Amino acid sequence: MPTHPSTPFVDHTLESAPAASRGLMEAVSRRLGYLPAPVGRLATAPQLLDGFLKVSGLFETTTLDPLAREVVILTVATRNACHVCVAMHTGKLAALDADAELTSALRERRPLADERLEAVRVFTIEVLERAGAVGPDALDAFLAHGYTPRNALEVVLGIGAYTMSTLANRLIDAPLDEQLAPYAWHEHAA
């Protein structure tokens, strides 16, 4: 069971992981084609790994479109300085054929040219900064871009899922997988 020299978190394999994590790890490996280093370390806490996979899976089924979901995720990931999350979701934006300027702006925490997606970014920041207690003006601004009260709550779901992920990934200090190296991000770049 290898560990990174600066962390007590084990880089679990299917053989070394707690039994309750093994099926989860296998599912992630099948879906992605490899076992991400963070998953190997998160396997230490089967309930956390299972909880994140379930909640992030639920977020993927929301009525927010894929780009809007990625705006929520990258807004949380850059705010919380999760290099693994930013790299992984930069890759996801590339797979979605997202505009390079959109990706750059999200990674650099800049306003987005697309007004509708910018409304998601601003609303996500407002929810985070106000711990959910957004005022009517902020909610109205979000809704004015064609979003619904349901979408507002779906943003909260995304924030919850990716706050869990970013905090856990920062705690375990997982290395960036080779597959994500082209999307590497460093907080100082923001």
Coordinates of C-alpha atoms in Angstrom, one line a residue, residues 59-70 72 116 120 124 142 147-148 150-158:
F59 CA -25.9 16.5 -10.1
E60 CA -25.3 15.0 -13.5
T61 CA -29.0 14.2 -13.8
T62 CA -30.2 17.7 -13.0
T63 CA -32.0 19.9 -15.5
L64 CA -29.0 22.2 -15.8
D65 CA -27.3 21.7 -19.1
P66 CA -23.8 20.1 -19.1
L67 CA -21.9 23.4 -19.6
A68 CA -23.9 25.1 -16.8
R69 CA -23.0 22.1 -14.5
E70 CA -19.3 22.5 -15.4
V72 CA -20.8 25.4 -11.1
R116 CA -26.4 32.9 -19.4
V120 CA -24.6 30.6 -13.3
T124 CA -22.8 30.1 -7.6
F142 CA -30.3 34.3 -12.1
Y147 CA -33.2 29.6 -15.1
T148 CA -35.8 28.3 -12.7
R150 CA -35.4 24.3 -9.5
N151 CA -32.2 25.3 -11.2
A152 CA -31.3 27.4 -8.2
L153 CA -31.6 24.4 -6.0
E154 CA -29.6 22.3 -8.4
V155 CA -26.8 24.8 -8.2
V156 CA -26.8 24.1 -4.4
L157 CA -26.6 20.4 -5.1
G158 CA -23.6 21.0 -7.3

